[in-house]
């Protein structure tokens, strides 16, 4: 690395995107900051390839996502017994009866409401939040998510459905004001 | 069922529309200084404490050459041999193999003679027959297991 200033600019350009990816997946500020730091340290090690900036965004997002999933996997391994016991119940229990709104096309959130939305995502149970973020923010399909998280396809679908339903419930006050 | 799928699809589109408005989280102000410090720490490491792929090219080539030479030398001359251990006679004073073998045979013969005279010929014959049968059974069972494992492989 010959030019620290250009690396600083690189970090400043992408830090919000990397931090947001980590925070959405981990739901924890401190862990998200650790993952963001590790992502940029890896970028520094690969600076020769990333310096031109053409594919840096995608590279950083992928590295941050993989680091988060590794982190979550390590955490989950400590509680495998309990999560396995709970998973069986989750897959068998019926899905909640939440109906999609008809008037969502025109919904536009204000800045305050967007903050409420972020808080609502963070407050989701971990399995639901991770599956929802991978599907809606990272653009993975159900099968890819099941493979990444090493869980069944049914569990992924159930988690995402429940996450959406929980978001609907939490955003109910917003719906009354802007039709979400 | 169709109604349920339709509702699921509408929920997905609703979530897409709402979540697309989710703003990026602002990274904390401490992140950049932390990254700078981590990079400086990495830069201050001497080359030999970094991952091998980050060593200077010359040192990488030299290390590969040295490792290859060491491997070739060991396969040519063989691994160093451990010093030979002396014979049992050196370790145990008064040990002589022939005398020891004769003594063991005499002990077994003495034991058999006592068994025959005290327990009776038939008893000894039955005990020997049972022991022989068990020995044959263990040999047979071992053979069967070995053949099964070989066939499975």
mmCIF file of C-alpha atoms in Angstrom:
data_model
loop_
_atom_site.group_PDB
_atom_site.id
_atom_site.type_symbol
_atom_site.label_atom_id
_atom_site.label_comp_id
_atom_site.label_asym_id
_atom_site.label_seq_id
_atom_site.Cartn_x
_atom_site.Cartn_y
_atom_site.Cartn_z
ATOM 1 C CA UNK A 1 0.000 0.000 0.000
ATOM 2 C CA UNK A 2 1.816 3.100 -1.219
ATOM 3 C CA UNK A 3 -0.881 5.730 -0.772
ATOM 4 C CA UNK A 4 -2.694 5.744 2.590
ATOM 5 C CA UNK A 5 -4.895 8.663 1.500
ATOM 6 C CA UNK A 6 -6.406 6.712 -1.365
ATOM 7 C CA UNK A 7 -7.140 3.787 0.949
ATOM 8 C CA UNK A 8 -8.788 6.194 3.415
ATOM 9 C CA UNK A 9 -10.980 7.522 0.603
ATOM 10 C CA UNK A 10 -11.793 3.969 -0.398
ATOM 11 C CA UNK A 11 -12.880 3.159 3.180
ATOM 12 C CA UNK A 12 -14.936 6.343 3.448
ATOM 13 C CA UNK A 13 -16.703 5.540 0.184
ATOM 14 C CA UNK A 14 -17.754 2.049 1.171
ATOM 15 C CA UNK A 15 -17.855 1.991 4.975
ATOM 16 C CA UNK A 16 -21.599 2.684 5.270
ATOM 17 C CA UNK A 17 -22.452 -0.056 2.792
ATOM 18 C CA UNK A 18 -20.175 -2.614 4.484
ATOM 19 C CA UNK A 19 -21.297 -1.648 7.981
ATOM 20 C CA UNK A 20 -24.976 -1.778 6.971
ATOM 21 C CA UNK A 21 -24.571 -5.244 5.466
ATOM 22 C CA UNK A 22 -22.938 -6.470 8.659
ATOM 23 C CA UNK A 23 -25.388 -4.740 10.957
ATOM 24 C CA UNK A 24 -28.450 -6.056 9.141
ATOM 25 C CA UNK A 25 -27.142 -9.618 9.311
ATOM 26 C CA UNK A 26 -25.743 -9.543 12.836
ATOM 27 C CA UNK A 27 -28.133 -7.089 14.481
ATOM 28 C CA UNK A 28 -25.365 -5.905 16.787
ATOM 29 C CA UNK A 29 -23.359 -2.673 16.429
ATOM 30 C CA UNK A 30 -20.159 -3.900 18.040
ATOM 31 C CA UNK A 31 -20.019 -7.151 16.057
ATOM 32 C CA UNK A 32 -20.900 -5.279 12.861
ATOM 33 C CA UNK A 33 -17.984 -2.904 13.441
ATOM 34 C CA UNK A 34 -15.619 -5.843 13.995
ATOM 35 C CA UNK A 35 -16.755 -7.469 10.757
ATOM 36 C CA UNK A 36 -16.477 -4.164 8.851
ATOM 37 C CA UNK A 37 -12.931 -3.712 10.137
ATOM 38 C CA UNK A 38 -11.937 -7.231 9.124
ATOM 39 C CA UNK A 39 -13.509 -6.709 5.684
ATOM 40 C CA UNK A 40 -11.429 -3.589 5.043
ATOM 41 C CA UNK A 41 -8.247 -5.204 6.363
ATOM 42 C CA UNK A 42 -8.778 -7.955 3.802
ATOM 43 C CA UNK A 43 -9.377 -5.292 1.177
ATOM 44 C CA UNK A 44 -6.041 -3.742 2.106
ATOM 45 C CA UNK A 45 -4.339 -7.102 1.609
ATOM 46 C CA UNK A 46 -5.927 -7.308 -1.867
ATOM 47 C CA UNK A 47 -5.424 -3.639 -2.628
ATOM 48 C CA UNK A 48 -3.498 -4.365 -5.812
ATOM 49 C CA UNK A 49 -6.603 -5.985 -7.317
ATOM 50 C CA UNK A 50 -9.178 -3.635 -5.764
ATOM 51 C CA UNK A 51 -7.391 -0.325 -6.208
ATOM 52 C CA UNK A 52 -9.073 0.508 -9.511
ATOM 53 C CA UNK A 53 -12.444 0.311 -7.740
ATOM 54 C CA UNK A 54 -14.389 -1.267 -10.590
ATOM 55 C CA UNK A 55 -15.580 -4.342 -8.709
ATOM 56 C CA UNK A 56 -14.725 -3.237 -5.178
ATOM 57 C CA UNK A 57 -18.335 -2.783 -4.031
ATOM 58 C CA UNK A 58 -19.404 -6.310 -4.923
ATOM 59 C CA UNK A 59 -16.180 -7.760 -3.510
ATOM 60 C CA UNK A 60 -16.605 -5.931 -0.192
ATOM 61 C CA UNK A 61 -20.261 -6.923 0.094
ATOM 62 C CA UNK A 62 -19.485 -10.591 -0.539
ATOM 63 C CA UNK A 63 -16.609 -10.642 1.952
ATOM 64 C CA UNK A 64 -18.685 -8.867 4.607
ATOM 65 C CA UNK A 65 -21.593 -11.256 4.086
ATOM 66 C CA UNK A 66 -19.375 -14.340 4.298
ATOM 67 C CA UNK A 67 -17.661 -13.060 7.435
ATOM 68 C CA UNK A 68 -21.072 -12.450 9.027
ATOM 69 C CA UNK A 69 -22.334 -15.904 8.099
ATOM 70 C CA UNK A 70 -19.147 -17.500 9.483
ATOM 71 C CA UNK A 71 -19.611 -15.519 12.673
ATOM 72 C CA UNK A 72 -23.245 -16.595 12.969
ATOM 73 C CA UNK A 73 -22.325 -20.206 12.201
ATOM 74 C CA UNK A 74 -19.738 -20.250 14.969
ATOM 75 C CA UNK A 75 -22.268 -18.776 17.378
ATOM 76 C CA UNK A 76 -24.941 -21.243 16.298
ATOM 77 C CA UNK A 77 -22.649 -24.255 16.756
ATOM 78 C CA UNK A 78 -22.534 -23.479 20.463
ATOM 79 C CA UNK A 79 -26.286 -23.870 20.668
ATOM 80 C CA UNK A 80 -26.880 -26.589 18.087
ATOM 81 C CA UNK A 81 -28.742 -28.838 20.492
ATOM 82 C CA UNK A 82 -31.262 -26.192 21.478
ATOM 83 C CA UNK A 83 -31.761 -24.790 17.979
ATOM 84 C CA UNK A 84 -32.304 -28.310 16.618
ATOM 85 C CA UNK A 85 -34.937 -28.982 19.245
ATOM 86 C CA UNK A 86 -36.667 -25.715 18.423
ATOM 87 C CA UNK A 87 -36.339 -26.166 14.649
ATOM 88 C CA UNK A 88 -38.504 -29.267 14.637
ATOM 89 C CA UNK A 89 -41.304 -27.307 16.278
ATOM 90 C CA UNK A 90 -40.842 -24.365 13.913
ATOM 91 C CA UNK A 91 -41.223 -26.446 10.776
ATOM 92 C CA UNK A 92 -44.340 -28.188 11.939
ATOM 93 C CA UNK A 93 -46.239 -25.262 13.378
ATOM 94 C CA UNK A 94 -48.686 -23.464 11.065
ATOM 95 C CA UNK A 95 -47.756 -20.126 9.508
ATOM 96 C CA UNK A 96 -49.365 -17.025 11.003
ATOM 97 C CA UNK A 97 -52.379 -15.704 9.174
ATOM 98 C CA UNK A 98 -51.108 -12.316 7.987
ATOM 99 C CA UNK A 99 -52.645 -10.791 4.907
ATOM 100 C CA UNK A 100 -50.641 -8.618 2.536
ATOM 101 C CA UNK A 101 -51.878 -5.047 2.183
ATOM 102 C CA UNK A 102 -53.559 -3.997 -1.047
ATOM 103 C CA UNK A 103 -52.449 -0.382 -1.018
ATOM 104 C CA UNK A 104 -48.655 -0.697 -0.696
ATOM 105 C CA UNK A 105 -47.737 0.537 -4.180
ATOM 106 C CA UNK A 106 -47.721 4.216 -3.248
ATOM 107 C CA UNK A 107 -46.067 3.864 0.149
ATOM 108 C CA UNK A 108 -43.084 6.149 0.657
ATOM 109 C CA UNK A 109 -41.442 6.361 4.039
ATOM 110 C CA UNK A 110 -40.158 9.472 5.732
ATOM 111 C CA UNK A 111 -36.703 9.530 7.333
ATOM 112 C CA UNK A 112 -38.143 8.826 10.793
ATOM 113 C CA UNK A 113 -40.185 5.955 9.480
ATOM 114 C CA UNK A 114 -37.121 4.478 7.796
ATOM 115 C CA UNK A 115 -35.363 4.524 11.150
ATOM 116 C CA UNK A 116 -38.333 2.686 12.625
ATOM 117 C CA UNK A 117 -38.020 0.168 9.797
ATOM 118 C CA UNK A 118 -34.321 -0.428 10.538
ATOM 119 C CA UNK A 119 -35.094 -0.871 14.212
ATOM 120 C CA UNK A 120 -37.847 -3.328 13.335
ATOM 121 C CA UNK A 121 -35.444 -5.396 11.213
ATOM 122 C CA UNK A 122 -32.881 -5.455 14.025
ATOM 123 C CA UNK A 123 -35.513 -6.568 16.504
ATOM 124 C CA UNK A 124 -36.481 -9.660 14.496
ATOM 125 C CA UNK A 125 -35.413 -13.062 15.863
ATOM 126 C CA UNK A 126 -31.976 -13.953 14.515
ATOM 127 C CA UNK A 127 -32.981 -16.780 12.158
ATOM 128 C CA UNK A 128 -35.798 -14.704 10.646
ATOM 129 C CA UNK A 129 -33.659 -11.584 10.301
ATOM 130 C CA UNK A 130 -30.768 -13.382 8.584
ATOM 131 C CA UNK A 131 -33.032 -15.170 6.097
ATOM 132 C CA UNK A 132 -34.977 -11.970 5.357
ATOM 133 C CA UNK A 133 -31.825 -9.905 4.817
ATOM 134 C CA UNK A 134 -30.234 -12.530 2.579
ATOM 135 C CA UNK A 135 -33.401 -12.682 0.479
ATOM 136 C CA UNK A 136 -34.387 -9.028 0.205
ATOM 137 C CA UNK A 137 -31.070 -7.179 0.579
ATOM 138 C CA UNK A 138 -28.489 -9.658 -0.696
ATOM 139 C CA UNK A 139 -30.643 -11.011 -3.503
ATOM 140 C CA UNK A 140 -30.173 -14.728 -2.736
ATOM 141 C CA UNK A 141 -32.980 -17.158 -3.540
ATOM 142 C CA UNK A 142 -34.474 -19.670 -1.098
ATOM 143 C CA UNK A 143 -32.228 -22.542 -2.196
ATOM 144 C CA UNK A 144 -29.046 -20.476 -1.957
ATOM 145 C CA UNK A 145 -30.037 -19.259 1.507
ATOM 146 C CA UNK A 146 -30.738 -22.817 2.678
ATOM 147 C CA UNK A 147 -27.307 -23.876 1.412
ATOM 148 C CA UNK A 148 -25.534 -20.911 2.974
ATOM 149 C CA UNK A 149 -27.208 -21.374 6.347
ATOM 150 C CA UNK A 150 -27.140 -25.201 6.172
ATOM 151 C CA UNK A 151 -30.836 -25.473 7.048
ATOM 152 C CA UNK A 152 -33.820 -26.952 5.233
ATOM 153 C CA UNK A 153 -35.647 -25.142 2.450
ATOM 154 C CA UNK A 154 -38.862 -25.302 4.495
ATOM 155 C CA UNK A 155 -37.243 -23.541 7.410
ATOM 156 C CA UNK A 156 -35.960 -20.745 5.173
ATOM 157 C CA UNK A 157 -39.422 -20.187 3.668
ATOM 158 C CA UNK A 158 -41.067 -20.243 7.076
ATOM 159 C CA UNK A 159 -38.511 -17.844 8.575
ATOM 160 C CA UNK A 160 -38.849 -15.358 5.722
ATOM 161 C CA UNK A 161 -42.635 -15.520 5.814
ATOM 162 C CA UNK A 162 -42.665 -14.969 9.560
ATOM 163 C CA UNK A 163 -40.159 -12.137 9.296
ATOM 164 C CA UNK A 164 -42.365 -10.340 6.768
ATOM 165 C CA UNK A 165 -45.403 -10.920 8.944
ATOM 166 C CA UNK A 166 -43.576 -9.601 12.000
ATOM 167 C CA UNK A 167 -42.470 -6.527 10.044
ATOM 168 C CA UNK A 168 -46.063 -5.945 8.952
ATOM 169 C CA UNK A 169 -47.167 -6.043 12.547
ATOM 170 C CA UNK A 170 -44.410 -3.733 13.744
ATOM 171 C CA UNK A 171 -45.004 -1.278 10.925
ATOM 172 C CA UNK A 172 -48.748 -1.166 11.519
ATOM 173 C CA UNK A 173 -48.619 2.391 12.915
ATOM 174 C CA UNK A 174 -46.787 3.508 9.752
ATOM 175 C CA UNK A 175 -49.468 1.927 7.628
ATOM 176 C CA UNK A 176 -52.073 4.117 9.183
ATOM 177 C CA UNK A 177 -50.138 7.245 8.192
ATOM 178 C CA UNK A 178 -48.621 6.421 4.799
ATOM 179 C CA UNK A 179 -50.451 3.302 3.671
ATOM 180 C CA UNK A 180 -47.576 0.834 4.249
ATOM 181 C CA UNK B 1 -53.948 -22.801 -1.909
ATOM 182 C CA UNK B 2 -53.814 -20.324 -4.765
ATOM 183 C CA UNK B 3 -55.057 -17.632 -2.456
ATOM 184 C CA UNK B 4 -52.290 -18.472 0.025
ATOM 185 C CA UNK B 5 -49.604 -18.372 -2.686
ATOM 186 C CA UNK B 6 -50.955 -15.124 -3.967
ATOM 187 C CA UNK B 7 -50.850 -13.657 -0.472
ATOM 188 C CA UNK B 8 -47.260 -14.939 -0.074
ATOM 189 C CA UNK B 9 -46.263 -13.303 -3.331
ATOM 190 C CA UNK B 10 -47.940 -10.050 -2.387
ATOM 191 C CA UNK B 11 -46.196 -10.117 0.980
ATOM 192 C CA UNK B 12 -42.873 -10.603 -0.817
ATOM 193 C CA UNK B 13 -43.515 -7.645 -3.104
ATOM 194 C CA UNK B 14 -44.687 -5.538 -0.178
ATOM 195 C CA UNK B 15 -41.486 -6.413 1.742
ATOM 196 C CA UNK B 16 -39.348 -5.635 -1.318
ATOM 197 C CA UNK B 17 -41.000 -2.265 -1.714
ATOM 198 C CA UNK B 18 -40.727 -1.321 1.953
ATOM 199 C CA UNK B 19 -37.239 -2.724 2.547
ATOM 200 C CA UNK B 20 -35.860 -1.002 -0.532
ATOM 201 C CA UNK B 21 -36.424 2.220 1.410
ATOM 202 C CA UNK B 22 -34.384 1.010 4.348
ATOM 203 C CA UNK B 23 -31.491 3.490 4.607
ATOM 204 C CA UNK B 24 -27.843 2.532 4.945
ATOM 205 C CA UNK B 25 -26.645 2.560 8.530
ATOM 206 C CA UNK B 26 -24.030 5.206 9.104
ATOM 207 C CA UNK B 27 -20.746 3.593 10.065
ATOM 208 C CA UNK B 28 -19.469 4.695 13.484
ATOM 209 C CA UNK B 29 -16.767 7.360 13.532
ATOM 210 C CA UNK B 30 -14.440 4.897 15.270
ATOM 211 C CA UNK B 31 -14.373 2.533 12.290
ATOM 212 C CA UNK B 32 -11.836 4.371 10.120
ATOM 213 C CA UNK B 33 -9.286 4.864 12.962
ATOM 214 C CA UNK B 34 -9.662 1.189 13.855
ATOM 215 C CA UNK B 35 -8.987 0.146 10.264
ATOM 216 C CA UNK B 36 -5.977 2.479 10.059
ATOM 217 C CA UNK B 37 -4.554 1.042 13.269
ATOM 218 C CA UNK B 38 -5.071 -2.536 12.045
ATOM 219 C CA UNK B 39 -3.345 -1.749 8.754
ATOM 220 C CA UNK B 40 -0.405 -0.082 10.520
ATOM 221 C CA UNK B 41 -0.112 -3.124 12.791
ATOM 222 C CA UNK B 42 0.015 -5.377 9.735
ATOM 223 C CA UNK B 43 2.572 -3.173 7.998
ATOM 224 C CA UNK B 44 4.838 -3.178 11.041
ATOM 225 C CA UNK B 45 5.081 -6.978 11.105
ATOM 226 C CA UNK B 46 8.446 -8.276 9.851
ATOM 227 C CA UNK B 47 8.146 -10.203 6.585
ATOM 228 C CA UNK B 48 8.749 -13.596 8.212
ATOM 229 C CA UNK B 49 5.743 -13.151 10.524
ATOM 230 C CA UNK B 50 3.375 -12.470 7.668
ATOM 231 C CA UNK B 51 1.573 -15.204 5.704
ATOM 232 C CA UNK B 52 3.970 -17.068 3.384
ATOM 233 C CA UNK B 53 2.204 -15.669 0.306
ATOM 234 C CA UNK B 54 3.145 -12.151 1.434
ATOM 235 C CA UNK B 55 6.878 -12.936 1.820
ATOM 236 C CA UNK B 56 9.256 -11.246 -0.623
ATOM 237 C CA UNK B 57 9.566 -13.307 -3.802
ATOM 238 C CA UNK B 58 13.244 -14.115 -3.218
ATOM 239 C CA UNK B 59 12.581 -15.527 0.241
ATOM 240 C CA UNK B 60 9.646 -17.550 -1.069
ATOM 241 C CA UNK B 61 11.817 -19.100 -3.785
ATOM 242 C CA UNK B 62 14.630 -19.751 -1.308
ATOM 243 C CA UNK B 63 12.257 -21.407 1.183
ATOM 244 C CA UNK B 64 10.830 -23.685 -1.511
ATOM 245 C CA UNK B 65 14.372 -24.604 -2.621
ATOM 246 C CA UNK B 66 15.502 -25.356 0.935
ATOM 247 C CA UNK B 67 12.410 -27.450 1.693
ATOM 248 C CA UNK B 68 12.869 -29.430 -1.526
ATOM 249 C CA UNK B 69 16.578 -29.988 -0.825
ATOM 250 C CA UNK B 70 15.869 -31.160 2.725
ATOM 251 C CA UNK B 71 13.160 -33.524 1.498
ATOM 252 C CA UNK B 72 15.433 -34.943 -1.228
ATOM 253 C CA UNK B 73 18.320 -35.403 1.203
ATOM 254 C CA UNK B 74 16.156 -37.234 3.706
ATOM 255 C CA UNK B 75 14.766 -39.600 1.100
ATOM 256 C CA UNK B 76 18.286 -40.262 -0.283
ATOM 257 C CA UNK B 77 20.149 -40.885 2.943
ATOM 258 C CA UNK B 78 17.208 -42.013 5.016
ATOM 259 C CA UNK B 79 16.070 -40.734 8.357
ATOM 260 C CA UNK B 80 18.677 -40.841 11.135
ATOM 261 C CA UNK B 81 18.628 -44.218 12.925
ATOM 262 C CA UNK B 82 18.120 -44.486 16.650
ATOM 263 C CA UNK B 83 21.052 -46.081 18.500
ATOM 264 C CA UNK B 84 20.675 -49.893 18.719
ATOM 265 C CA UNK B 85 19.504 -51.285 22.039
ATOM 266 C CA UNK B 86 21.716 -54.029 23.481
ATOM 267 C CA UNK B 87 20.620 -57.673 23.790
ATOM 268 C CA UNK B 88 18.552 -58.874 26.811
ATOM 269 C CA UNK B 89 21.702 -60.442 28.176
ATOM 270 C CA UNK B 90 23.223 -56.951 28.385
ATOM 271 C CA UNK B 91 20.198 -55.583 30.216
ATOM 272 C CA UNK B 92 19.564 -58.473 32.667
ATOM 273 C CA UNK B 93 22.652 -59.921 34.363
ATOM 274 C CA UNK B 94 22.768 -63.699 34.145
ATOM 275 C CA UNK B 95 20.198 -63.898 31.331
ATOM 276 C CA UNK B 96 20.722 -66.737 28.834
ATOM 277 C CA UNK B 97 18.051 -67.470 26.197
ATOM 278 C CA UNK B 98 18.460 -71.256 26.140
ATOM 279 C CA UNK B 99 18.409 -71.589 29.900
ATOM 280 C CA UNK B 100 15.316 -69.348 30.143
ATOM 281 C CA UNK B 101 13.423 -71.335 27.491
ATOM 282 C CA UNK B 102 14.294 -74.641 29.166
ATOM 283 C CA UNK B 103 13.160 -73.259 32.508
ATOM 284 C CA UNK B 104 9.787 -72.146 31.042
ATOM 285 C CA UNK B 105 9.199 -75.569 29.439
ATOM 286 C CA UNK B 106 10.060 -77.318 32.719
ATOM 287 C CA UNK B 107 7.546 -75.126 34.582
ATOM 288 C CA UNK B 108 4.761 -75.945 32.087
ATOM 289 C CA UNK B 109 5.555 -79.669 32.231
ATOM 290 C CA UNK B 110 5.587 -79.575 36.030
ATOM 291 C CA UNK B 111 2.193 -77.843 36.054
ATOM 292 C CA UNK B 112 0.692 -80.376 33.642
ATOM 293 C CA UNK B 113 2.020 -83.275 35.683
ATOM 294 C CA UNK B 114 0.453 -81.857 38.842
ATOM 295 C CA UNK B 115 -2.854 -81.241 37.053
ATOM 296 C CA UNK B 116 -2.929 -84.800 35.728
ATOM 297 C CA UNK B 117 -2.155 -86.365 39.092
ATOM 298 C CA UNK B 118 -4.496 -84.176 41.159
ATOM 299 C CA UNK B 119 -7.448 -83.314 38.858
ATOM 300 C CA UNK B 120 -7.689 -86.536 36.908
ATOM 301 C CA UNK B 121 -7.061 -87.369 33.287
ATOM 302 C CA UNK B 122 -10.636 -86.754 32.149
ATOM 303 C CA UNK B 123 -10.862 -83.323 33.719
ATOM 304 C CA UNK B 124 -7.625 -82.245 32.085
ATOM 305 C CA UNK B 125 -8.763 -83.680 28.736
ATOM 306 C CA UNK B 126 -12.065 -81.762 28.939
ATOM 307 C CA UNK B 127 -10.326 -78.509 29.875
ATOM 308 C CA UNK B 128 -7.864 -78.929 27.001
ATOM 309 C CA UNK B 129 -10.737 -79.753 24.594
ATOM 310 C CA UNK B 130 -12.695 -76.653 25.642
ATOM 311 C CA UNK B 131 -9.608 -74.448 25.322
ATOM 312 C CA UNK B 132 -8.866 -75.910 21.875
ATOM 313 C CA UNK B 133 -12.450 -75.377 20.746
ATOM 314 C CA UNK B 134 -12.419 -71.766 21.918
ATOM 315 C CA UNK B 135 -9.107 -71.212 20.141
ATOM 316 C CA UNK B 136 -10.517 -72.661 16.893
ATOM 317 C CA UNK B 137 -13.698 -70.591 17.260
ATOM 318 C CA UNK B 138 -11.746 -67.358 17.743
ATOM 319 C CA UNK B 139 -9.604 -68.175 14.706
ATOM 320 C CA UNK B 140 -12.716 -68.952 12.640
ATOM 321 C CA UNK B 141 -14.568 -65.833 13.795
ATOM 322 C CA UNK B 142 -11.557 -63.648 13.061
ATOM 323 C CA UNK B 143 -11.261 -65.151 9.580
ATOM 324 C CA UNK B 144 -14.949 -64.542 8.858
ATOM 325 C CA UNK B 145 -14.735 -60.917 10.044
ATOM 326 C CA UNK B 146 -11.598 -60.278 8.022
ATOM 327 C CA UNK B 147 -13.145 -61.745 4.856
ATOM 328 C CA UNK B 148 -16.318 -59.720 5.359
ATOM 329 C CA UNK B 149 -14.347 -56.514 5.763
ATOM 330 C CA UNK B 150 -12.225 -57.268 2.680
ATOM 331 C CA UNK B 151 -15.357 -58.036 0.637
ATOM 332 C CA UNK B 152 -17.038 -54.810 1.799
ATOM 333 C CA UNK B 153 -14.022 -52.771 0.765
#
